[in-house]
């Protein structure tokens, strides 16, 4: 706790994050032998062929190699051990948008030029020389597209677990065989059976049968007040996020069906229940895509990165939050806009809308915190928030969009302001980050800045097992009910704690979220994917030179 201040629940969360980070750092692999041992202990099988080349590539790029960092890969790929390798190859060779590797060179198949595909092809191209021939189907939509029933995935995961074994060195197949379809090969057409319709019903089949979402009666009338609770979120630590994975999980929070644009009405819905090798930049926890680092994280475009500028020194920054963005998140209409996450957040940190709520007890899209629930300054909430809140839309993205950037049905609630380059936003201490149509493309830029990201999301990304809540960023509940408590904690004499997380997050981002770290992740991911595409996958693996020598001696004897 900060000297001279009473103990606060957030102090506990920061201390726990420090402990967890210290424990994680103890697991670093400094040698190839260490890395192999850590792999076999955690994965229950031999590493794939090429693992030594991968490890040396990581070392040459000064990477921190911690086996836990790659958990996401196995979460995404393990169900495919229940699908025949031939099926995976054939599906991959038939899904339309794809990047292919042949003889160490990349190419792409697309209906039109697409920036994301170019960026991903460029990323994969930097490591393609180390990989066998592969077809890598890409989801080019913002929205995630694959939700396989939980029961099916559970069966597949059981198959994977039963197939784990450390194959004896004498049986190991050392080299990849056939990992992609040949140009002249007859491939049976694969029909993913894409479906439209409300997304919630499509998504919840990926939830555990006993989860709250499976029995939740979905809302259809979005004109009534949203299902908000103004007291502490469930399983929080006195109102603050204690379990980041839990907070992001719609299966556990079915009220998100009426509080997040992804479920209210996404821009596009095209979903399959079939497991297929489809790669993308983000997904919901119940989706079954295979995650790549988002294409925008590979770009140098200052719109997403803030460019070379990471912000002035902490003491010179404004002691406020800054948020500018479009009213995205899905298709907001006059009957639904009050259910969208970005609209709710902007209203909640806007002094005028809070003052109106304090005077009338009414607001269309948020609730004032329950009195006494959070430790907040006494007096007018609006006046206090007015001292630090600066959030505004740059475009209201009405549907239909008759007079952009304004909007007939919610003009009365929102003032449209000019956009602000990310480099300029870094002159503020606090950077809230809220989901748009899917994940937010500015998050890596925020993490790498000298300001403090305050993050709310329901989306998973490639880096989730390497970023620690309360150590590298501040987590926020998706209702945003905790935003006032978070801000009071930092503004109420704990500036040093905010600075510590901001700068430790920046330093960690420069250690584990570099472009090189994305290459290392994708290299490892595609080695594992290649093994799944090979008919010999049960015996494919990497064997050390020592084991080979012992084997040769045994054979000679």
Coordinates of C-alpha atoms in Angstrom, one line a residue:
X1 CA 0.0 0.0 0.0
X2 CA 1.1 3.6 -0.6
X3 CA 2.6 5.2 2.5
X4 CA 0.1 7.0 4.7
X5 CA -2.9 5.7 2.8
X6 CA -5.4 3.2 4.1
X7 CA -5.1 -0.3 2.5
X8 CA -7.2 -0.6 -0.6
X9 CA -8.4 -3.8 -2.5
X10 CA -6.4 -2.8 -5.6
X11 CA -3.3 -2.9 -3.4
X12 CA -3.9 -6.7 -3.0
X13 CA -4.4 -7.2 -6.7
X14 CA -1.2 -5.3 -7.6
X15 CA 0.8 -7.3 -5.0
X16 CA -0.7 -10.6 -6.3
X17 CA 0.2 -9.7 -9.9
X18 CA 3.8 -8.9 -8.9
X19 CA 4.0 -12.4 -7.2
X20 CA 2.6 -14.1 -10.3
X21 CA 5.0 -12.3 -12.6
X22 CA 8.0 -13.2 -10.4
X23 CA 6.9 -16.9 -10.5
X24 CA 6.5 -16.8 -14.3
X25 CA 10.0 -15.3 -14.8
X26 CA 11.5 -18.3 -12.9
X27 CA 10.4 -20.5 -15.7
X28 CA 12.6 -19.1 -18.5
X29 CA 14.4 -21.6 -20.7
X30 CA 18.0 -20.6 -21.3
X31 CA 19.1 -23.6 -23.3
X32 CA 17.6 -25.9 -25.9
X33 CA 17.6 -28.8 -23.5
X34 CA 15.7 -26.6 -20.9
X35 CA 13.1 -25.7 -23.6
X36 CA 12.6 -29.3 -24.7
X37 CA 12.1 -30.4 -21.0
X38 CA 9.6 -27.6 -20.4
X39 CA 7.8 -28.5 -23.6
X40 CA 7.5 -32.2 -22.8
X41 CA 6.4 -31.6 -19.3
X42 CA 3.7 -29.1 -20.3
X43 CA 2.5 -30.7 -23.6
X44 CA 3.0 -34.4 -23.0
X45 CA 4.7 -35.1 -26.3
X46 CA 7.9 -34.5 -28.2
X47 CA 8.4 -31.1 -29.8
X48 CA 7.7 -30.9 -33.5
X49 CA 10.5 -31.3 -36.1
X50 CA 12.4 -28.0 -36.5
X51 CA 12.1 -27.2 -32.8
X52 CA 15.8 -26.6 -32.5
X53 CA 15.8 -24.1 -35.4
X54 CA 12.8 -22.4 -33.7
X55 CA 14.7 -22.1 -30.4
X56 CA 17.8 -20.8 -32.0
X57 CA 15.7 -18.2 -33.9
X58 CA 14.2 -17.1 -30.6
X59 CA 17.6 -16.8 -29.0
X60 CA 19.1 -14.9 -32.0
X61 CA 16.2 -12.4 -31.5
X62 CA 16.9 -12.0 -27.8
X63 CA 13.5 -13.5 -26.9
X64 CA 12.3 -14.5 -23.5
X65 CA 11.4 -18.2 -23.9
X66 CA 8.8 -19.3 -21.3
X67 CA 6.7 -22.3 -22.2
X68 CA 3.6 -20.8 -20.7
X69 CA 3.7 -18.0 -23.3
X70 CA 2.6 -20.5 -26.0
X71 CA -0.4 -22.0 -24.2
X72 CA -2.7 -20.2 -26.6
X73 CA -1.3 -22.3 -29.5
X74 CA -2.3 -25.6 -27.8
X75 CA -5.7 -24.3 -26.6
X76 CA -6.4 -23.5 -30.3
X77 CA -4.8 -26.5 -32.0
X78 CA -5.4 -29.4 -29.6
X79 CA -9.0 -30.2 -30.9
X80 CA -7.5 -30.9 -34.3
X81 CA -5.8 -34.1 -33.0
X82 CA -9.3 -35.7 -33.3
X83 CA -9.5 -34.7 -37.0
X84 CA -7.6 -36.8 -39.6
X85 CA -4.6 -35.0 -41.1
X86 CA -5.9 -35.6 -44.6
X87 CA -9.2 -33.8 -43.7
X88 CA -7.2 -30.8 -42.3
X89 CA -5.0 -30.6 -45.4
X90 CA -8.0 -30.8 -47.7
X91 CA -10.1 -28.2 -45.8
X92 CA -7.1 -25.9 -45.7
X93 CA -6.6 -26.3 -49.5
X94 CA -10.2 -25.5 -50.2
X95 CA -11.2 -22.5 -47.9
X96 CA -11.1 -19.4 -50.1
X97 CA -9.0 -16.7 -48.5
X98 CA -5.6 -18.2 -47.7
X99 CA -1.9 -17.8 -47.5
X100 CA 0.2 -20.6 -48.8
X101 CA 3.8 -21.6 -48.4
X102 CA 5.5 -23.6 -51.2
X103 CA 9.3 -24.2 -51.2
X104 CA 9.8 -21.5 -48.6
X105 CA 7.9 -18.8 -50.5
X106 CA 4.5 -17.3 -49.7
X107 CA 1.5 -16.5 -51.9
X108 CA -2.1 -15.5 -51.2
X109 CA -5.5 -16.3 -52.6
X110 CA -8.1 -13.5 -52.2
X111 CA -11.1 -12.0 -54.0
X112 CA -9.6 -8.4 -53.8
X113 CA -6.6 -6.6 -52.3
X114 CA -6.9 -6.8 -48.5
X115 CA -4.5 -5.0 -46.2
X116 CA -4.7 -7.6 -43.5
X117 CA -3.9 -10.5 -45.8
X118 CA -0.8 -8.5 -47.1
X119 CA 0.4 -7.9 -43.6
X120 CA -0.1 -11.5 -42.5
X121 CA 1.6 -12.8 -45.7
X122 CA 4.5 -10.4 -45.0
X123 CA 4.8 -11.7 -41.4
X124 CA 4.6 -15.4 -42.5
X125 CA 7.1 -14.6 -45.3
X126 CA 9.8 -13.7 -42.8
X127 CA 9.9 -17.3 -41.4
X128 CA 8.6 -19.3 -44.4
X129 CA 12.1 -20.6 -45.3
X130 CA 12.0 -22.6 -42.1
X131 CA 8.6 -24.2 -42.7
X132 CA 7.2 -27.0 -44.8
X133 CA 4.6 -26.4 -47.5
X134 CA 1.3 -25.3 -45.9
X135 CA -2.1 -23.8 -46.6
X136 CA -3.2 -21.2 -44.0
X137 CA -6.9 -20.2 -44.4
X138 CA -7.6 -16.7 -43.1
X139 CA -10.7 -15.1 -41.6
X140 CA -10.8 -11.7 -43.3
X141 CA -13.9 -10.5 -41.4
X142 CA -13.8 -8.5 -38.1
X143 CA -16.1 -10.9 -36.4
X144 CA -15.1 -14.5 -35.4
X145 CA -16.8 -17.2 -37.5
X146 CA -16.4 -20.7 -35.9
X147 CA -18.2 -22.0 -32.9
X148 CA -18.2 -25.8 -32.5
X149 CA -20.6 -27.3 -29.9
X150 CA -18.9 -27.6 -26.5
X151 CA -19.7 -31.3 -26.3
X152 CA -17.9 -31.9 -29.6
X153 CA -14.8 -30.0 -28.6
X154 CA -14.8 -31.8 -25.2
X155 CA -14.7 -35.2 -27.1
X156 CA -11.9 -33.9 -29.3
X157 CA -9.9 -32.7 -26.4
X158 CA -10.2 -36.2 -24.8
X159 CA -8.9 -37.7 -28.0
X160 CA -5.9 -35.3 -27.9
X161 CA -5.1 -36.1 -24.3
X162 CA -5.2 -39.8 -24.9
X163 CA -2.9 -39.5 -27.9
X164 CA -0.1 -37.8 -25.8
X165 CA 3.1 -39.8 -25.4
X166 CA 6.8 -39.2 -25.6
X167 CA 7.6 -41.4 -28.6
X168 CA 10.8 -43.5 -28.1
X169 CA 13.7 -42.1 -30.1
X170 CA 13.9 -45.3 -32.2
X171 CA 10.3 -44.7 -33.5
X172 CA 10.4 -41.0 -34.1
X173 CA 9.9 -39.7 -37.7
X174 CA 12.3 -36.7 -37.9
X175 CA 11.1 -34.9 -41.1
X176 CA 7.8 -33.5 -42.2
X177 CA 6.2 -35.5 -45.0
X178 CA 3.1 -34.3 -46.8
X179 CA 1.6 -31.2 -45.1
X180 CA -0.4 -29.6 -47.9
X181 CA -2.4 -30.7 -50.9
X182 CA -0.6 -30.9 -54.3
X183 CA -1.6 -28.5 -57.1
X184 CA -3.1 -31.3 -59.2
X185 CA -4.6 -33.2 -56.3
X186 CA -8.4 -33.8 -56.4
X187 CA -9.9 -32.3 -53.2
X188 CA -13.5 -32.9 -52.2
X189 CA -15.1 -29.5 -51.8
X190 CA -15.5 -28.5 -48.2
X191 CA -18.8 -26.7 -47.2
X192 CA -18.5 -24.9 -43.9
X193 CA -22.3 -24.3 -44.0
X194 CA -22.1 -20.7 -43.0
X195 CA -25.2 -19.5 -41.1
X196 CA -26.6 -16.1 -40.3
X197 CA -29.2 -15.2 -37.6
X198 CA -28.7 -13.7 -34.1
X199 CA -25.2 -14.3 -33.0
X200 CA -25.9 -15.1 -29.3
X201 CA -27.7 -18.3 -30.2
X202 CA -24.8 -19.4 -32.5
X203 CA -22.2 -18.5 -29.8
X204 CA -23.6 -20.2 -26.7
X205 CA -23.3 -23.7 -28.2
X206 CA -19.6 -23.2 -27.4
X207 CA -20.3 -22.8 -23.7
X208 CA -20.2 -25.5 -21.1
X209 CA -23.7 -27.1 -20.7
X210 CA -23.9 -26.0 -17.1
X211 CA -22.7 -22.4 -17.8
X212 CA -25.2 -19.6 -17.1
X213 CA -25.2 -18.7 -20.8
X214 CA -26.7 -22.0 -21.9
X215 CA -29.9 -21.5 -19.9
X216 CA -30.1 -17.8 -20.4
X217 CA -33.3 -16.5 -22.1
X218 CA -31.9 -14.1 -24.7
X219 CA -33.4 -10.6 -24.8
X220 CA -35.1 -9.5 -28.0
X221 CA -36.5 -6.1 -26.9
X222 CA -33.5 -3.7 -26.6
X223 CA -35.7 -0.6 -26.0
X224 CA -36.0 -1.5 -22.3
X225 CA -33.2 -0.5 -19.8
X226 CA -30.1 -2.7 -20.1
X227 CA -29.5 -5.5 -17.6
X228 CA -27.0 -3.6 -15.4
X229 CA -26.1 -4.1 -11.8
X230 CA -24.8 -1.1 -9.9
X231 CA -23.1 -3.1 -7.1
X232 CA -19.9 -5.2 -7.2
X233 CA -19.4 -7.5 -10.2
X234 CA -19.5 -11.2 -9.4
X235 CA -16.3 -12.9 -8.2
X236 CA -14.6 -9.5 -8.0
X237 CA -12.2 -8.5 -5.2
X238 CA -14.3 -5.9 -3.4
X239 CA -15.5 -4.5 -6.8
X240 CA -12.3 -4.9 -8.8
X241 CA -11.4 -7.5 -11.4
X242 CA -9.6 -10.4 -9.7
X243 CA -9.9 -13.0 -12.5
X244 CA -9.3 -11.5 -16.0
X245 CA -10.2 -14.8 -17.8
X246 CA -13.5 -15.0 -16.0
X247 CA -14.4 -11.4 -16.6
X248 CA -13.9 -11.8 -20.4
X249 CA -16.1 -14.9 -20.7
X250 CA -19.6 -14.4 -22.1
X251 CA -20.5 -17.9 -21.1
X252 CA -20.2 -16.8 -17.4
X253 CA -21.9 -13.4 -18.0
X254 CA -25.0 -13.9 -20.2
X255 CA -26.2 -10.3 -19.5
X256 CA -23.5 -9.4 -22.1
X257 CA -26.0 -10.6 -24.7
X258 CA -27.8 -7.2 -24.1
X259 CA -24.7 -5.1 -23.2
X260 CA -22.2 -5.7 -26.1
X261 CA -22.7 -5.0 -29.8
X262 CA -21.2 -8.3 -30.8
X263 CA -24.4 -10.0 -29.5
X264 CA -26.9 -7.1 -30.0
X265 CA -26.2 -6.8 -33.7
X266 CA -22.8 -7.3 -35.3
X267 CA -22.1 -5.8 -38.7
X268 CA -21.9 -9.2 -40.3
X269 CA -22.8 -12.8 -39.1
X270 CA -21.4 -15.8 -41.0
X271 CA -20.8 -18.6 -38.6
X272 CA -20.0 -22.3 -38.9
X273 CA -20.4 -25.1 -36.4
X274 CA -17.7 -27.2 -38.1
X275 CA -14.1 -27.4 -36.8
X276 CA -11.8 -26.2 -39.6
X277 CA -8.3 -24.7 -39.7
X278 CA -9.3 -21.0 -39.9
X279 CA -6.8 -18.4 -38.6
X280 CA -7.6 -14.9 -37.4
X281 CA -6.5 -12.0 -35.2
X282 CA -9.0 -12.3 -32.4
X283 CA -11.9 -14.3 -31.2
X284 CA -14.5 -14.8 -28.4
X285 CA -13.5 -17.3 -25.7
X286 CA -16.0 -19.8 -27.2
X287 CA -14.8 -19.5 -30.8
X288 CA -12.6 -22.1 -32.4
X289 CA -10.4 -20.1 -34.7
X290 CA -6.6 -20.4 -34.5
X291 CA -5.1 -17.1 -33.3
X292 CA -2.4 -15.1 -35.1
X293 CA -1.1 -11.8 -33.9
X294 CA -3.5 -9.2 -35.4
X295 CA -2.4 -7.8 -38.7
X296 CA -2.6 -4.3 -37.3
X297 CA 0.1 -5.2 -34.7
X298 CA 2.5 -5.9 -37.6
X299 CA 1.9 -2.6 -39.2
X300 CA 4.0 0.6 -38.8
X301 CA 0.8 2.7 -39.4
X302 CA 0.7 5.4 -36.7
X303 CA -3.1 5.2 -36.7
X304 CA -2.8 1.9 -34.8
X305 CA 0.6 2.2 -33.2
X306 CA 1.0 5.9 -32.4
X307 CA 4.2 5.7 -34.5
X308 CA 7.6 6.1 -32.9
X309 CA 6.2 8.4 -30.3
X310 CA 5.4 6.6 -27.0
X311 CA 4.5 9.7 -25.0
X312 CA 6.1 12.3 -22.9
X313 CA 7.4 11.5 -19.4
X314 CA 4.8 10.7 -16.8
X315 CA 5.0 13.9 -14.7
X316 CA 4.2 16.1 -17.8
X317 CA 1.1 14.2 -18.8
X318 CA -2.5 15.4 -18.1
X319 CA -4.0 13.7 -15.1
X320 CA -7.0 12.6 -17.1
X321 CA -8.4 9.8 -19.2
X322 CA -8.6 10.3 -23.0
X323 CA -10.8 8.2 -25.3
X324 CA -11.6 9.0 -29.0
X325 CA -13.2 6.6 -31.4
X326 CA -16.1 5.8 -33.6
X327 CA -19.4 4.5 -32.3
X328 CA -18.6 1.0 -33.6
X329 CA -19.2 -2.4 -32.0
X330 CA -21.9 -3.5 -34.4
X331 CA -24.9 -1.9 -36.2
X332 CA -26.3 0.6 -33.7
X333 CA -30.0 1.7 -34.4
X334 CA -32.4 4.0 -32.7
X335 CA -33.8 1.0 -30.7
X336 CA -30.5 -0.5 -29.8
X337 CA -27.7 2.1 -29.4
X338 CA -28.2 2.2 -25.6
X339 CA -27.0 -1.4 -25.4
X340 CA -23.6 -0.8 -27.1
X341 CA -20.4 -0.9 -25.1
X342 CA -18.7 2.3 -26.5
X343 CA -21.9 4.3 -26.0
X344 CA -22.1 3.2 -22.4
X345 CA -18.5 4.0 -21.7
X346 CA -18.6 7.5 -23.2
X347 CA -21.8 8.3 -21.3
X348 CA -20.3 7.0 -18.0
X349 CA -17.3 9.3 -18.1
X350 CA -19.3 12.3 -19.4
X351 CA -20.0 14.9 -16.7
X352 CA -23.1 16.2 -18.5
X353 CA -24.8 12.8 -18.7
X354 CA -23.9 12.0 -15.1
X355 CA -25.3 15.3 -13.9
X356 CA -28.6 14.5 -15.8
X357 CA -28.7 11.1 -14.1
X358 CA -28.0 12.6 -10.7
X359 CA -30.8 15.2 -11.2
X360 CA -33.5 13.0 -12.8
X361 CA -32.5 9.5 -11.8
X362 CA -32.7 8.6 -15.5
X363 CA -30.2 7.7 -18.1
X364 CA -30.8 5.4 -21.1
X365 CA -27.7 3.3 -20.9
X366 CA -25.9 3.3 -17.5
X367 CA -26.6 3.2 -13.8
X368 CA -24.9 5.4 -11.2
X369 CA -22.9 3.3 -8.7
X370 CA -24.7 2.2 -5.6
X371 CA -24.0 4.6 -2.8
X372 CA -21.3 3.3 -0.5
X373 CA -20.4 0.4 -2.8
X374 CA -17.1 2.0 -4.1
X375 CA -14.9 4.4 -2.1
X376 CA -15.6 7.6 -4.0
X377 CA -15.3 11.3 -3.1
X378 CA -18.4 12.7 -1.4
X379 CA -20.5 15.3 -3.3
X380 CA -21.4 15.5 -6.9
X381 CA -20.1 12.6 -9.0
X382 CA -20.6 14.7 -12.2
X383 CA -18.4 17.5 -10.9
X384 CA -15.6 15.0 -9.9
X385 CA -15.7 13.1 -13.2
X386 CA -15.6 16.4 -15.0
X387 CA -12.2 17.0 -13.6
X388 CA -10.7 13.9 -15.2
X389 CA -13.1 12.5 -17.9
X390 CA -12.5 13.2 -21.6
X391 CA -14.2 10.7 -23.8
X392 CA -16.0 11.5 -27.1
X393 CA -17.1 9.9 -30.4
X394 CA -15.6 11.1 -33.6
X395 CA -18.4 9.5 -35.7
X396 CA -21.8 8.3 -34.4
X397 CA -22.0 5.6 -37.2
X398 CA -25.8 5.8 -37.3
X399 CA -27.9 3.1 -39.0
X400 CA -29.1 4.3 -41.4
X401 CA -26.2 6.8 -41.7
X402 CA -28.2 9.8 -43.1
X403 CA -26.0 12.7 -41.9
X404 CA -22.6 11.5 -40.9
X405 CA -20.8 11.9 -38.5
X406 CA -24.0 13.0 -36.6
X407 CA -27.1 11.0 -35.8
X408 CA -30.8 11.9 -35.4
X409 CA -31.5 9.5 -32.5
X410 CA -28.6 10.0 -30.2
X411 CA -27.3 13.5 -31.0
X412 CA -28.9 14.7 -27.8
X413 CA -26.6 12.5 -25.8
X414 CA -23.3 12.8 -27.6
X415 CA -21.2 15.7 -28.9
X416 CA -19.0 14.6 -31.9
X417 CA -15.4 15.8 -31.5
X418 CA -12.4 15.8 -33.9
X419 CA -10.3 12.6 -33.8
X420 CA -7.0 12.8 -32.0
X421 CA -3.8 11.0 -33.2
X422 CA -2.6 8.2 -30.8
X423 CA 0.7 10.1 -30.4
X424 CA -1.3 13.0 -28.9
X425 CA -3.4 10.7 -26.7
X426 CA -0.1 9.7 -25.0
X427 CA 0.0 13.1 -23.4
X428 CA -2.7 11.9 -21.0
X429 CA -2.0 9.4 -18.2
X430 CA -5.0 7.1 -18.6
X431 CA -6.0 5.3 -21.8
X432 CA -9.2 3.3 -21.6
X433 CA -9.6 0.7 -24.4
X434 CA -13.0 -0.6 -25.4
X435 CA -14.0 -3.3 -27.9
X436 CA -15.1 -2.1 -31.3
X437 CA -16.5 -4.5 -33.9
X438 CA -14.1 -7.0 -32.4
X439 CA -10.9 -6.5 -30.5
X440 CA -9.4 -3.0 -30.4
X441 CA -6.5 -2.5 -32.8
X442 CA -4.9 0.2 -30.7
X443 CA -4.2 -2.0 -27.6
X444 CA -0.6 -2.9 -28.4
X445 CA 0.2 0.8 -29.1
X446 CA -1.4 1.6 -25.7
X447 CA 0.6 -1.1 -23.9
X448 CA 3.8 0.2 -25.4
X449 CA 3.2 3.8 -24.5
X450 CA 4.2 5.6 -21.3
X451 CA 0.5 6.0 -20.4
X452 CA -1.7 3.5 -18.5
X453 CA -4.1 1.3 -20.5
X454 CA -7.4 0.5 -18.7
X455 CA -8.8 -2.5 -20.6
X456 CA -12.3 -4.0 -21.0
X457 CA -12.9 -6.7 -23.6
X458 CA -14.6 -10.0 -24.3
X459 CA -12.0 -10.9 -27.0
X460 CA -9.1 -13.3 -26.8
X461 CA -5.8 -12.4 -28.5
X462 CA -2.5 -14.3 -29.1
X463 CA -0.7 -12.5 -26.3
X464 CA -3.1 -13.3 -23.5
X465 CA -0.8 -15.7 -21.7
X466 CA 2.0 -13.2 -21.6
X467 CA 0.2 -10.0 -20.3
X468 CA -0.6 -9.8 -16.6
X469 CA -3.6 -7.8 -15.3
X470 CA -2.7 -5.2 -12.6
X471 CA 1.0 -5.7 -13.6
X472 CA 1.1 -4.5 -17.2
X473 CA -2.4 -2.9 -17.6
X474 CA -5.5 -2.2 -15.5
X475 CA -8.4 -4.6 -16.1
X476 CA -12.0 -3.3 -16.1
X477 CA -15.4 -5.1 -15.9
X478 CA -17.4 -5.0 -19.2
X479 CA -20.2 -3.1 -17.4
X480 CA -17.6 -0.4 -16.5
X481 CA -19.2 -0.1 -13.0
X482 CA -15.6 -0.1 -11.6
X483 CA -14.3 2.8 -13.7
X484 CA -15.0 5.4 -10.9
X485 CA -13.4 3.3 -8.2
X486 CA -10.3 2.7 -10.4
X487 CA -9.9 6.4 -11.1
X488 CA -10.4 7.4 -7.5
X489 CA -7.7 4.9 -6.5
X490 CA -5.1 6.4 -8.8
X491 CA -6.1 10.0 -8.6
X492 CA -6.5 9.8 -4.8
X493 CA -2.8 10.0 -4.0
X494 CA -1.6 6.8 -5.8
X495 CA -0.1 8.4 -8.8
X496 CA 3.1 6.3 -8.2
X497 CA 1.1 3.1 -8.5
X498 CA -0.3 4.2 -11.9
X499 CA 3.1 5.2 -13.2
X500 CA 4.6 1.8 -12.1
X501 CA 2.0 -0.2 -14.0
X502 CA 2.3 2.1 -17.1
X503 CA 6.1 1.9 -17.2
X504 CA 6.3 -1.8 -16.3
X505 CA 3.7 -2.5 -19.0
X506 CA 5.7 -0.5 -21.5
X507 CA 9.0 -2.3 -20.6
X508 CA 7.3 -5.8 -20.8
X509 CA 5.7 -4.9 -24.1
X510 CA 9.2 -4.1 -25.4
X511 CA 10.3 -7.5 -24.2
X512 CA 7.5 -9.9 -25.2
X513 CA 5.3 -8.1 -27.8
X514 CA 7.9 -7.0 -30.2
X515 CA 7.7 -7.8 -33.9
X516 CA 10.3 -10.5 -33.3
X517 CA 8.0 -12.1 -30.7
X518 CA 5.2 -12.2 -33.2
X519 CA 7.5 -14.0 -35.7
X520 CA 8.6 -16.5 -32.9
X521 CA 5.0 -17.1 -32.0
X522 CA 3.8 -17.7 -35.6
X523 CA 6.9 -19.9 -36.4
X524 CA 6.1 -22.1 -33.4
X525 CA 2.3 -22.1 -34.2
X526 CA 2.9 -23.2 -37.8
X527 CA 5.4 -25.9 -36.9
X528 CA 2.6 -27.4 -34.7
X529 CA 0.0 -26.8 -37.4
X530 CA 2.3 -28.6 -39.9
X531 CA 2.5 -31.6 -37.7
X532 CA -1.3 -31.8 -37.4
X533 CA -1.4 -31.8 -41.3
X534 CA 1.0 -34.7 -41.6
X535 CA -0.3 -38.3 -41.7
X536 CA 2.6 -39.4 -39.6
X537 CA 1.8 -36.9 -36.8
X538 CA 1.6 -39.4 -34.0
X539 CA 5.4 -40.2 -34.5
X540 CA 6.6 -36.9 -35.8
X541 CA 9.0 -35.2 -33.5
X542 CA 12.3 -33.7 -32.7
X543 CA 15.2 -35.8 -31.3
X544 CA 18.4 -34.4 -29.8
X545 CA 21.8 -35.2 -31.2
X546 CA 22.6 -37.0 -27.9
X547 CA 19.6 -39.3 -28.4
X548 CA 20.6 -39.9 -32.0
X549 CA 24.1 -40.9 -31.0
X550 CA 22.9 -43.3 -28.3
X551 CA 20.5 -44.8 -30.8
X552 CA 23.3 -45.2 -33.3
X553 CA 25.5 -46.9 -30.7
X554 CA 22.7 -49.2 -29.7
X555 CA 22.0 -50.2 -33.3
X556 CA 25.8 -50.8 -33.9
X557 CA 25.9 -53.1 -30.9

